[in-house]
Short mmCIF file of C-alpha atoms in Angstrom, two decimals:
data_model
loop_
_atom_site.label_atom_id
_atom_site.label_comp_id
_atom_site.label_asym_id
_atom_site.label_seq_id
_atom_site.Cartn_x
_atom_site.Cartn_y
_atom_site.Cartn_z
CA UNK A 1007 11.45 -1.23 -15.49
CA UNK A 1008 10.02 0.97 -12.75
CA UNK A 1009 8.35 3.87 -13.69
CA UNK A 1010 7.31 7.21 -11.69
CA UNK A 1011 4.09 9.10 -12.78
CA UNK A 1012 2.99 12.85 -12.24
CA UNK A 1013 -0.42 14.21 -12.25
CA UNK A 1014 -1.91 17.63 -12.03
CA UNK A 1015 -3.78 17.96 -8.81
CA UNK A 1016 -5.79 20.56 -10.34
CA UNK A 1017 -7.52 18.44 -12.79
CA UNK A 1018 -6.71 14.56 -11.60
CA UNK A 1019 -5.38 13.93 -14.94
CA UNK A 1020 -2.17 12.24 -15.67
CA UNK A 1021 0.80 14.63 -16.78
CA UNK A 1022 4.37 12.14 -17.56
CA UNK A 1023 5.89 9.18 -16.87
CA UNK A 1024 9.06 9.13 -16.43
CA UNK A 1025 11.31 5.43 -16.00
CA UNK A 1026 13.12 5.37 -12.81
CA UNK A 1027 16.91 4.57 -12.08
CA UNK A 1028 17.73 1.16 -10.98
CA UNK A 1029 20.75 0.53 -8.91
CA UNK A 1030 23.47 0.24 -11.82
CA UNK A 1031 22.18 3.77 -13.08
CA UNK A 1032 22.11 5.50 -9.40
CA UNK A 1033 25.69 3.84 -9.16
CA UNK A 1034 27.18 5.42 -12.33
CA UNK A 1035 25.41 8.75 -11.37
CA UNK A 1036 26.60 8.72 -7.93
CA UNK A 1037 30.39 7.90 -9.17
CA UNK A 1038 29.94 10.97 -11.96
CA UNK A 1039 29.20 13.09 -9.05
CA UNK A 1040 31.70 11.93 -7.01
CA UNK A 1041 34.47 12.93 -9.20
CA UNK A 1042 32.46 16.70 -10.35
CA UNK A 1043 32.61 17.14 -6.09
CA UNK A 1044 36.50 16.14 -6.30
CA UNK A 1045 37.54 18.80 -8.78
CA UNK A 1046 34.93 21.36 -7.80
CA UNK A 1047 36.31 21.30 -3.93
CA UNK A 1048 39.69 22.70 -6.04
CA UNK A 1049 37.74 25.66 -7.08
CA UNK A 1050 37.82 28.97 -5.34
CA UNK A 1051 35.04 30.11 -3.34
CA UNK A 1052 34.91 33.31 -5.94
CA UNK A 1053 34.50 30.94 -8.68
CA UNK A 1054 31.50 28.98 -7.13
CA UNK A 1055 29.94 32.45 -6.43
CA UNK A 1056 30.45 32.98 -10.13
CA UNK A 1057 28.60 30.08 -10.91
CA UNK A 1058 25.76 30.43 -8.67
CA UNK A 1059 25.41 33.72 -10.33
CA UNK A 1060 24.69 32.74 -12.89
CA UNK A 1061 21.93 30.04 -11.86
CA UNK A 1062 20.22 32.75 -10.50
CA UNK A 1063 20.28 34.33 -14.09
CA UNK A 1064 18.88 31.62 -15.52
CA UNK A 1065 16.21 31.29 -13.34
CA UNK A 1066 15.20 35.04 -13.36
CA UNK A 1067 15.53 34.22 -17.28
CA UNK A 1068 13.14 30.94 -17.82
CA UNK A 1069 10.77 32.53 -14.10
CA UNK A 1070 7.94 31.76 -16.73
CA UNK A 1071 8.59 28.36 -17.49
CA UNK A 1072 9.64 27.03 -13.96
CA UNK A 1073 6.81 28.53 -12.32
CA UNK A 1074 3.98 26.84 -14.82
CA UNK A 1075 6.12 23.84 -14.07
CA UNK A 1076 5.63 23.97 -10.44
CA UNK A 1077 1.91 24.55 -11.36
CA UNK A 1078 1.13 21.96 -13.37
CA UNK A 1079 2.81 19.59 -10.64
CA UNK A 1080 1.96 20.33 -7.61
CA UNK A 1081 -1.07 23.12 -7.86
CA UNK A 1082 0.67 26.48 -6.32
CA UNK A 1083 -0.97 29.13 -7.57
CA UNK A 1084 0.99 30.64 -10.40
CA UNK A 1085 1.62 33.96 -8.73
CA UNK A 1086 2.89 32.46 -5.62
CA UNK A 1087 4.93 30.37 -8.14
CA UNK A 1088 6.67 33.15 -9.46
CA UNK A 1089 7.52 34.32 -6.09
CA UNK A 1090 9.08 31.29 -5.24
CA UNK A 1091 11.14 31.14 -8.29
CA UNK A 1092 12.40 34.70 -7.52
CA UNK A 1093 13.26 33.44 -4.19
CA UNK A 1094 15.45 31.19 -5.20
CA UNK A 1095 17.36 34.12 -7.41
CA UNK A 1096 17.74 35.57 -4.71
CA UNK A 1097 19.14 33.50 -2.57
CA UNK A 1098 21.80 32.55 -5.57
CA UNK A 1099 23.14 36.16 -5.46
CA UNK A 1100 22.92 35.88 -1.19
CA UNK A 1101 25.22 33.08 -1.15
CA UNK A 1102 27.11 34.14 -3.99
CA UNK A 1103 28.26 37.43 -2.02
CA UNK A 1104 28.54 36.45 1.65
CA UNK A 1105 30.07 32.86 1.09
CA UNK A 1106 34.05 34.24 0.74
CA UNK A 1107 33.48 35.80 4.25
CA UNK A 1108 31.23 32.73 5.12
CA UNK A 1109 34.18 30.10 4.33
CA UNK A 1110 36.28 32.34 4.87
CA UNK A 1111 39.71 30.82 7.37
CA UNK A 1112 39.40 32.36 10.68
CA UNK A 1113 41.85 32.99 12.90
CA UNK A 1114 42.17 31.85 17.03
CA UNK A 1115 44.67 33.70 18.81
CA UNK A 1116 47.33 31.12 20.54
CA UNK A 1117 50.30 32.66 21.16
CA UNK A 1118 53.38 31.32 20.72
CA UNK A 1119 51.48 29.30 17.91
CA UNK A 1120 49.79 30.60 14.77
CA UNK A 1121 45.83 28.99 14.41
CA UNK A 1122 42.69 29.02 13.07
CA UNK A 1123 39.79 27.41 12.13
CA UNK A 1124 38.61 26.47 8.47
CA UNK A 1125 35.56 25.71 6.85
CA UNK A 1126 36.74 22.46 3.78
CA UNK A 1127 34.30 20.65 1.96
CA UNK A 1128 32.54 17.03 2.62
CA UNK A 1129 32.26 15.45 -0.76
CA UNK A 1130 28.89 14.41 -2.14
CA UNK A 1131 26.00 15.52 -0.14
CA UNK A 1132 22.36 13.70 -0.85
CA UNK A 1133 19.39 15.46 -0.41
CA UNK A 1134 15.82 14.21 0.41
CA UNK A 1135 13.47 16.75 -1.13
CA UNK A 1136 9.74 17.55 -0.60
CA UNK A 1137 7.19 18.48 -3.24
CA UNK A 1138 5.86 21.46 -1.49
CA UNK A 1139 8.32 23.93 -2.68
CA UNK A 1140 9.90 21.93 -5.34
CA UNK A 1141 12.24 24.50 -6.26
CA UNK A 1142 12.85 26.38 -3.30
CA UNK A 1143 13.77 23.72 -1.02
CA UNK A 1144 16.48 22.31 -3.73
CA UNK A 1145 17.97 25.70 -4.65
CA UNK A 1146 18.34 26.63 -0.78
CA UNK A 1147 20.17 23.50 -0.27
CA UNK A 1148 22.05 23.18 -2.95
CA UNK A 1149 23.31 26.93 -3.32
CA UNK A 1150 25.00 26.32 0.31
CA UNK A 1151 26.14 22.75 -0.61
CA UNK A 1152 28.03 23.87 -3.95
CA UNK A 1153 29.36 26.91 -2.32
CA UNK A 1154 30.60 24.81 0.26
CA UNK A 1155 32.75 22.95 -2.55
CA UNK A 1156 30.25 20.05 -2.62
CA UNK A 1157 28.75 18.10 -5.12
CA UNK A 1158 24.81 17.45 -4.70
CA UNK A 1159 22.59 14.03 -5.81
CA UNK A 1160 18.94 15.03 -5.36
CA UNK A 1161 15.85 12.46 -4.40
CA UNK A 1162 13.42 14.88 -4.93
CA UNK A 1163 9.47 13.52 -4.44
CA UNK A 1164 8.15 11.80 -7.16
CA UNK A 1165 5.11 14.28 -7.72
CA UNK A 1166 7.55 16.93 -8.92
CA UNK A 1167 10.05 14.61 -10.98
CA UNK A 1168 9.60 16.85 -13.84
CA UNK A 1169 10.94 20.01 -11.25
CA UNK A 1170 13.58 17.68 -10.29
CA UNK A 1171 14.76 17.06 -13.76
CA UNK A 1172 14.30 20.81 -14.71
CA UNK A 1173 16.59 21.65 -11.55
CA UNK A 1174 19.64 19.46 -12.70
CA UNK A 1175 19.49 20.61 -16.18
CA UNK A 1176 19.91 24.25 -14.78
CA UNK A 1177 22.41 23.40 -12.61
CA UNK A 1178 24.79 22.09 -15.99
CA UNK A 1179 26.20 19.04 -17.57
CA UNK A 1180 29.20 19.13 -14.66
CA UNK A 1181 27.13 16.56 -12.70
CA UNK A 1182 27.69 18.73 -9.74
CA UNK A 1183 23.82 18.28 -9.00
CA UNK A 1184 22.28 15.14 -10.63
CA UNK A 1185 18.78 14.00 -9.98
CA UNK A 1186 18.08 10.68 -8.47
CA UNK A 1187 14.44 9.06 -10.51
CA UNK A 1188 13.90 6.69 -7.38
CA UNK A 1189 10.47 5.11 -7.48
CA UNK A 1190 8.14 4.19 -4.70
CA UNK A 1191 8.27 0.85 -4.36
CA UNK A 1192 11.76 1.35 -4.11
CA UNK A 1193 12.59 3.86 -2.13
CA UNK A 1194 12.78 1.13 1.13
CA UNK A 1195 15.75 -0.61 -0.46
CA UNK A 1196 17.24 1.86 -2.71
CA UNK A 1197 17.85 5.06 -0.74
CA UNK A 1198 19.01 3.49 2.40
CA UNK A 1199 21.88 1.79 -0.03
CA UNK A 1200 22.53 5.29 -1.46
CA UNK A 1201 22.85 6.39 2.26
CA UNK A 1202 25.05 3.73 2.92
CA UNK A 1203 27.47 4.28 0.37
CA UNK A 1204 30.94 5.42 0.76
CA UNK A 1205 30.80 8.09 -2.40
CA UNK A 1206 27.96 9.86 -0.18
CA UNK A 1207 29.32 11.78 2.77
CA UNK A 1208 26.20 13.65 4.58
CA UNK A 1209 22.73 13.75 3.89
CA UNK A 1210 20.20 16.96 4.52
CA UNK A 1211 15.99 16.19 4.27
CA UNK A 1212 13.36 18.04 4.67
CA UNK A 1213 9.96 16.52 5.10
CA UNK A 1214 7.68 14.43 6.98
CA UNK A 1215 8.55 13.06 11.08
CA UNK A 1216 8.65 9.42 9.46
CA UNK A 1217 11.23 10.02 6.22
CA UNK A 1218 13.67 12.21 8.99
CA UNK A 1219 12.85 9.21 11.21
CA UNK A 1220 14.20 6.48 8.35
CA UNK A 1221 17.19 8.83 6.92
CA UNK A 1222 18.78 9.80 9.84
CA UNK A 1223 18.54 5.50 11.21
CA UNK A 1224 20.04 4.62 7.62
CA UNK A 1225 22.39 8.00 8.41
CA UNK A 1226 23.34 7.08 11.97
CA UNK A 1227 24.07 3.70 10.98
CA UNK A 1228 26.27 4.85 8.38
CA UNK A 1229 27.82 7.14 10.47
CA UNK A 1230 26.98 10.29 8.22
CA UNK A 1231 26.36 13.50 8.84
CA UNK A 1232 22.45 14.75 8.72
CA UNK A 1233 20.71 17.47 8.68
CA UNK A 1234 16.68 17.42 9.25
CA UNK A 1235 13.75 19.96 8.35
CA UNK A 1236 10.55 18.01 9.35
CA UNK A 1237 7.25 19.03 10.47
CA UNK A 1238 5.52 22.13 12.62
CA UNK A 1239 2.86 22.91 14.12
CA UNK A 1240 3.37 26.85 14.69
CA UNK A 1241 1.81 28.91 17.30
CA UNK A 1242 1.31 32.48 16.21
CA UNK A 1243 0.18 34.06 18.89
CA UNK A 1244 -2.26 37.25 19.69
CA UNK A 1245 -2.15 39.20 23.03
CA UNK A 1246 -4.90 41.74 24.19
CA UNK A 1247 -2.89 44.67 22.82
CA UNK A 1248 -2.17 43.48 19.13
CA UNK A 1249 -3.03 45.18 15.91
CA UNK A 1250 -5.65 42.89 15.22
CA UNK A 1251 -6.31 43.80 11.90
CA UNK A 1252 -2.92 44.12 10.99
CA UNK A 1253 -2.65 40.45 12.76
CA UNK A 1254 -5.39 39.00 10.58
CA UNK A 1255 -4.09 40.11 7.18
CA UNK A 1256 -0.52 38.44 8.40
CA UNK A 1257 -2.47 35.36 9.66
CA UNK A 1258 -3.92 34.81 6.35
CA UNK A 1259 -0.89 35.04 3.98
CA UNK A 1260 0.55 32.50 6.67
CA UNK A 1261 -1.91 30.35 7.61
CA UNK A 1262 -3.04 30.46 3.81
CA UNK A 1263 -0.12 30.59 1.38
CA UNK A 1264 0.78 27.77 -0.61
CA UNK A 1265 -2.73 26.43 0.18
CA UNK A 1266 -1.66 25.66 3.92
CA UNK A 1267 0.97 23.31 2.69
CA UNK A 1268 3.88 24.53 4.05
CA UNK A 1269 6.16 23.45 7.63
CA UNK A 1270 6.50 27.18 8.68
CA UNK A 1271 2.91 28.18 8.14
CA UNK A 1272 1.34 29.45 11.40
CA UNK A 1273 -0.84 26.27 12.14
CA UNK A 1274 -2.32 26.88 15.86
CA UNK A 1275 -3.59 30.87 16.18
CA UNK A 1276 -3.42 31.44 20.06
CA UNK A 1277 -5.48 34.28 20.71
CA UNK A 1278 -6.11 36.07 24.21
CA UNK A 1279 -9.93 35.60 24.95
CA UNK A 1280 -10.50 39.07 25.57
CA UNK A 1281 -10.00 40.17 21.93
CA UNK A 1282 -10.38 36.45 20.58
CA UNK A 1283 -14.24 37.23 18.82
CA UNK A 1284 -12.79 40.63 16.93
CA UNK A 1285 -10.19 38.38 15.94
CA UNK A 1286 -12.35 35.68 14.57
CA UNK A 1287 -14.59 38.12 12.92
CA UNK A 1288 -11.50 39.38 11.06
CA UNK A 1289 -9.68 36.55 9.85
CA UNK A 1290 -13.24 35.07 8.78
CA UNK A 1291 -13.97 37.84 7.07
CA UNK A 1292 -10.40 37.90 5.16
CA UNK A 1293 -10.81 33.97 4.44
CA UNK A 1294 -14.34 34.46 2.75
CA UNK A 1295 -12.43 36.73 0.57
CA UNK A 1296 -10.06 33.95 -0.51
CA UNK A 1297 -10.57 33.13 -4.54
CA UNK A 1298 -10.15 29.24 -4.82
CA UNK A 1299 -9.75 27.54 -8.13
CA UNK A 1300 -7.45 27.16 -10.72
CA UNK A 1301 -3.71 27.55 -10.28
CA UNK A 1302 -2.36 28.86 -13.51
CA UNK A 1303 -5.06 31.98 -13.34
CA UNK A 1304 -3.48 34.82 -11.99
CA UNK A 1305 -6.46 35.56 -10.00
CA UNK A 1306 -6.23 32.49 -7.85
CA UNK A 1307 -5.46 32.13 -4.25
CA UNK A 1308 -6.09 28.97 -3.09
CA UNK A 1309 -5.04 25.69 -5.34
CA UNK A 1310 -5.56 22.33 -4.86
CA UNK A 1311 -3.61 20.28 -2.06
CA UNK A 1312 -0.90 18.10 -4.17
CA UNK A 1313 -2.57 14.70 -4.12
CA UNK A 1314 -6.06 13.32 -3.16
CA UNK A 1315 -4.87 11.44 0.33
CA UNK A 1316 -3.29 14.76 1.54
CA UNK A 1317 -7.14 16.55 1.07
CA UNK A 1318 -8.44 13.07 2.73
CA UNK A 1319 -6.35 13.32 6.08
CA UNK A 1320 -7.11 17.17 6.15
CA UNK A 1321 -10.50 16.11 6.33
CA UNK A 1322 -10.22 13.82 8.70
CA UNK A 1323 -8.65 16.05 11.16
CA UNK A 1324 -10.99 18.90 10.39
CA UNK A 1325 -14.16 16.17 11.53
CA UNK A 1326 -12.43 14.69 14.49
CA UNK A 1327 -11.60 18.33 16.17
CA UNK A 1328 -15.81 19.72 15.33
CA UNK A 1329 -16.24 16.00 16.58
CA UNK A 1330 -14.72 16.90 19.99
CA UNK A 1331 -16.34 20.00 20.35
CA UNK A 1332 -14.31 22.71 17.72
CA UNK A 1333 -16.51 25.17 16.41
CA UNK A 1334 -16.42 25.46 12.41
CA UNK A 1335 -16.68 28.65 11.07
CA UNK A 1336 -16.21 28.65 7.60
CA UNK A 1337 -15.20 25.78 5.17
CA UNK A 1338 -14.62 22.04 6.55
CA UNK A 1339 -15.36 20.31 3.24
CA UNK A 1340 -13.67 19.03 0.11
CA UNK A 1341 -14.40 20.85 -2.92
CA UNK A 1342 -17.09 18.63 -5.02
CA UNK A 1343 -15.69 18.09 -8.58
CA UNK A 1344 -12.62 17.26 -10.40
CA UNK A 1345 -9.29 18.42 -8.88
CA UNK A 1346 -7.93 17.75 -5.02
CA UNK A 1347 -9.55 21.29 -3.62
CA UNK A 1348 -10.47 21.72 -0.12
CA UNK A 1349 -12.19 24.89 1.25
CA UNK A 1350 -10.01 27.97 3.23
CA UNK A 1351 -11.21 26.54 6.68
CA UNK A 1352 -11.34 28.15 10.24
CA UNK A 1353 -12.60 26.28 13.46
CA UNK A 1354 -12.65 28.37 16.43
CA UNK A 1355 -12.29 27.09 20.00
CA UNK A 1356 -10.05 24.44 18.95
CA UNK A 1357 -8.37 23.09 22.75
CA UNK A 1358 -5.54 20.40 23.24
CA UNK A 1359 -5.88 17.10 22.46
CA UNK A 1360 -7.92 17.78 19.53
CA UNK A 1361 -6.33 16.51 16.04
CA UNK A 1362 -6.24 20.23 14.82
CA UNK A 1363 -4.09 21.34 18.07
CA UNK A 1364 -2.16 17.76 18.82
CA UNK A 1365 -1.13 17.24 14.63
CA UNK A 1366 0.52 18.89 12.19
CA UNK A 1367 -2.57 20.31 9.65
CA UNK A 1368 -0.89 20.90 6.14
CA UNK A 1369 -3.41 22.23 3.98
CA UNK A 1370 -6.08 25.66 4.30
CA UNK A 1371 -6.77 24.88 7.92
CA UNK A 1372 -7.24 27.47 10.45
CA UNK A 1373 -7.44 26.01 14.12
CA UNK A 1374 -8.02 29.14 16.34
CA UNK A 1375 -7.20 28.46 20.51
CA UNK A 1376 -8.49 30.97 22.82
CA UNK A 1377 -5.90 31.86 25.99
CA UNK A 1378 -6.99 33.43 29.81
CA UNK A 1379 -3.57 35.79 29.23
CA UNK A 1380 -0.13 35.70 28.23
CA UNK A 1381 1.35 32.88 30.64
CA UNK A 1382 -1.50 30.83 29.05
CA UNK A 1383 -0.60 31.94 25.50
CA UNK A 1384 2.89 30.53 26.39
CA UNK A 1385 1.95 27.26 27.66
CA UNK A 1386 -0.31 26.77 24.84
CA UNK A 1387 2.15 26.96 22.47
CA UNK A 1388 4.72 25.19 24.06
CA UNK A 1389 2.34 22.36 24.49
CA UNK A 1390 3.53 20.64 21.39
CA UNK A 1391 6.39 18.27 20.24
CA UNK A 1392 7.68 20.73 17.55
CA UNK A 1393 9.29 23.37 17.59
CA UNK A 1394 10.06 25.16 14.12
CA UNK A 1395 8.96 28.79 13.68
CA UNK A 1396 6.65 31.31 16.70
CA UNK A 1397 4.72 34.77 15.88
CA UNK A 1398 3.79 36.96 18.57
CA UNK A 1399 1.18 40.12 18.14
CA UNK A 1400 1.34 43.17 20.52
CA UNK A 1401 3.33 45.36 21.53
CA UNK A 1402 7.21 45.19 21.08
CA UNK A 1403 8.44 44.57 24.12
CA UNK A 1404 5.38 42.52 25.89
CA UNK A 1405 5.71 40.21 22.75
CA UNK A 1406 9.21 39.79 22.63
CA UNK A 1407 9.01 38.99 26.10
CA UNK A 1408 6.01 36.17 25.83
CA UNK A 1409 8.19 34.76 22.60
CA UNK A 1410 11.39 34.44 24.63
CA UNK A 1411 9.81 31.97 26.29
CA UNK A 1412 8.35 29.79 23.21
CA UNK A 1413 10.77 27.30 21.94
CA UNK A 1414 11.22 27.17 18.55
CA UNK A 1415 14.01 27.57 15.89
CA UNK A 1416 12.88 31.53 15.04
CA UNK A 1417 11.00 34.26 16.76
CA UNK A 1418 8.93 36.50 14.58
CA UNK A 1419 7.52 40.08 16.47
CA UNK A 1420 4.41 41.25 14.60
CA UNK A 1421 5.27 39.48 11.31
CA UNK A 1422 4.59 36.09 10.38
CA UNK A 1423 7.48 33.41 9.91
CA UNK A 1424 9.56 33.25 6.99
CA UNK A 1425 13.05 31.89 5.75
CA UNK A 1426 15.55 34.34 4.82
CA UNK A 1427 18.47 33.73 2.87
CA UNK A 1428 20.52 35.83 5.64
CA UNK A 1429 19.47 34.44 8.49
CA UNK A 1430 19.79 30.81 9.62
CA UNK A 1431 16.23 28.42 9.77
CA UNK A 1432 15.89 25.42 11.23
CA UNK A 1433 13.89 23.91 14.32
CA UNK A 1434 14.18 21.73 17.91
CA UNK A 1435 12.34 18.83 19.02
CA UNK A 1436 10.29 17.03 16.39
CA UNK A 1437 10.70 19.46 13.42
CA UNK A 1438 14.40 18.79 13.19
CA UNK A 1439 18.14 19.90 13.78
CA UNK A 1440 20.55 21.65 12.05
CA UNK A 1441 20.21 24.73 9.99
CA UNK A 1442 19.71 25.79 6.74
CA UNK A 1443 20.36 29.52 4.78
CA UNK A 1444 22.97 31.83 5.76
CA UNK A 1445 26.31 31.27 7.30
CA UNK A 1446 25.07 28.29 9.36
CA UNK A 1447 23.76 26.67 6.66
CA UNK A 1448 26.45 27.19 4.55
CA UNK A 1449 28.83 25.37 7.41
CA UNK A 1450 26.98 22.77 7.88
CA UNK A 1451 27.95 20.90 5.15
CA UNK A 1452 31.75 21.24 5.69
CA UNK A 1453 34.39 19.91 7.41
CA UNK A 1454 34.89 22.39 10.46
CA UNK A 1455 38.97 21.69 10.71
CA UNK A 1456 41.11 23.14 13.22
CA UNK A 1457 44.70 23.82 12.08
CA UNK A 1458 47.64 24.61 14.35
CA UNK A 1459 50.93 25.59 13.00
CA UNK A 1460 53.84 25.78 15.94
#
């Protein structure tokens, strides 16, 4: 029998193994969840608040124990571990208010006849999860998918099977979310069956260009419903009138956070030229400051990236851009020792075409492109295939008015990007379609049905 292994990053040592479903177990779990989405789509939207309630309880209850989990399996530093766990609390009690008016029937007015539109549930929704967040991304899906009357089966990566497992045990014995123990060398025959099948009746993923690329062809040709969160490559951008040092502490926690490894992070820092060396100076000066090391110490900043090839292609973007003329100004090497650590990196004078402008960099990579003014600024960060999350630094109006004309899926004024359980997130172009979080989210996994009564 297959089996799927977990490591700590931190270390390189081993941490479980855990033996993976074959088909005759994902069948049996997909027909359990099948008929927990069937009676659950009976239940009030009041009840499903209730119980999403109290999931958030539990997690604000056992914060301790999911966040060394996340840890141990993927290397977030422990604070930023707790956060994440309290985000997903959070976002229980969101959705737990706002759904009844969320899925709530709304009325057209079509005189002589009485109509309106309502929001009814799909059935079994699968989700293709990534390690980065290994709560978060589950809990924001799922909390919209249950209160949606669905049930949930969860692929989750196999780095963070023990997260996965810890997620469907919190969720309850109901088999409204049940964890799918898929290993790699399965994955090319096994999910697009699961895709396939007639018990499954959408499919949400967040991750990499190539998995949206193979779900939503297994989707399409299945006719299913999809919904896709892949890559970014952010601009946050810095006109001549920005806070600057106010823009530099904001560029850190986003650039930084999560050790780089995150979709949203601000990736590409476009920076008019005529402030571009104070802004340097700053945001070196902040990274220096950066504490690197161990995860699980509060102390700790920076972890490790969440597997050895992850650090490896960092590297080699970080070598081709100084190859092609970047300028490296602090870091630009693995970490010697045990552990998959790379150093908080910034390269300054990073132009297009380089691998640090032209590619997604997910790990503590800093690629800093200097702009002649703000029509530059915008066709610098337009010049990209994605199209997920935009800062813009200066004042109000002049940056509202240069990140108009970005396109992305969110527009952030003089604060870095973040999701929000109250407001939609989601991208265009290469980083996906669809939305997740709020109202949007919520209706995205239901059946938007007209209903006319004469």
């Amino acid at each position: 029998m297959a089996t799927i292994g977990t490591a700590n990053p931190a270390t390189g040592k081993p941490l479980r193994d855990y033996p993976a479903h074959d088909w005759a177990q994902l069948d049996a779990r997909l027909s359990r969840a099948q008929a927990a989405g069937t009676a659950w789509a009976r239940t009030a939207v009041a009840e499903r608040g209730q119980r999403l309630r109290a999931i958030g309880d539990a997690l604000t209850r056992r914060r301790a124990e999911y966040a060394a989990l996340v840890t141990e399996e993927m290397g977030k530093p422990l604070t930023e571990a707790l956060a994440e766990i309290d985000k997903c609390a959070w976002n229980c009690a969101v959705v737990a208010d706002r759904a009844p008016s969320w899925l709530a029937d709304r009325p057209v007015p079509t005189p002589p006849q009485r109509s309106w539109v309502s929001y009814e549930p799909l059935g079994v929704v699968l989700a293709v999860m990534p390690w980065n967040f290994p709560f978060w991304q589950v809990v924001r899906f799922a909390a919209a998918a249950l209160a949606a009357g669905n049930a949930a089966v969860l692929k989750h990566a196999p780095n963070v099977t023990g997260c996965a497992l810890a997620i469907e045990e919190l969720f309850g014995d109901e088999n409204l979310l049940s964890a799918l123990l898929i290993a790699d060398e399965d994955v090319g025959a096994l999910v697009p069956r699961v895709i396939a099948d007639p018990r499954v009746a959408a499919v949400t993923l967040t991750g990499s260009e190539r998995a949206g690329i193979a779900v939503a062809t297994a989707a399409g040709a299945a006719l299913k419903k999809t919904v896709l969160e892949l890559g970014g490559s952010d601009p946050f951008v810095v006109l001549a009138d920005a806070d600057l040092p106010a823009a530099a502490d904001a560029a850190v926690r986003s650039r930084f956070g999560n050790g780089g490894q995150s979709c949203v992070a601000a990736k590409r820092f476009i920076v008019d030229e005529r402030v571009a060396d104070d802004f340097v100076d700053l945001l070196a000066a902040r990274v220096a400051g950066l504490a690197v090391g161990d995860p699980a110490l509060p102390r700790t900043q920076i972890g490790p990236l969440a597997r050895a090839d992850l650090r490896d292609a960092l590297h080699r973007q970080v070598t081709a851009s100084v190859a092609r003329g970047a300028v490296l100004v602090a870091g630009g090497q693995p970490v010697p020792g045990a552990g998959c650590f790379y150093e908080p990196t910034v390269l300054d004078r990073v132009t297009p075409g380089m691998a640090a402008f032209a590619e997604e960099t997910f790990g503590p990579v800093a690629a800093v492109v200097r702009a002649r003014d703000d029509e530059h600024c915008v066709a610098l960060a337009n010049d990209t295939e994605y199209g997920l999350g935009a800062a813009v630094w200066g004042t109000a109006e002049r940056a509202l008015a240069v990140g108009r004309a970005i396109r992305s899926g969110a527009l952030f004024v003089n604060a870095a990007v973040a999701s929000d359980p109250r407001l939609p997130f989601g991208g265009i172009g290469r980083s996906g379609y669809g939305r997740e979080l709020s109202a949007e989210g919520v209706r995205e996994f239901t059946n938007v049905r007209t209903v006319v009564v004469a």
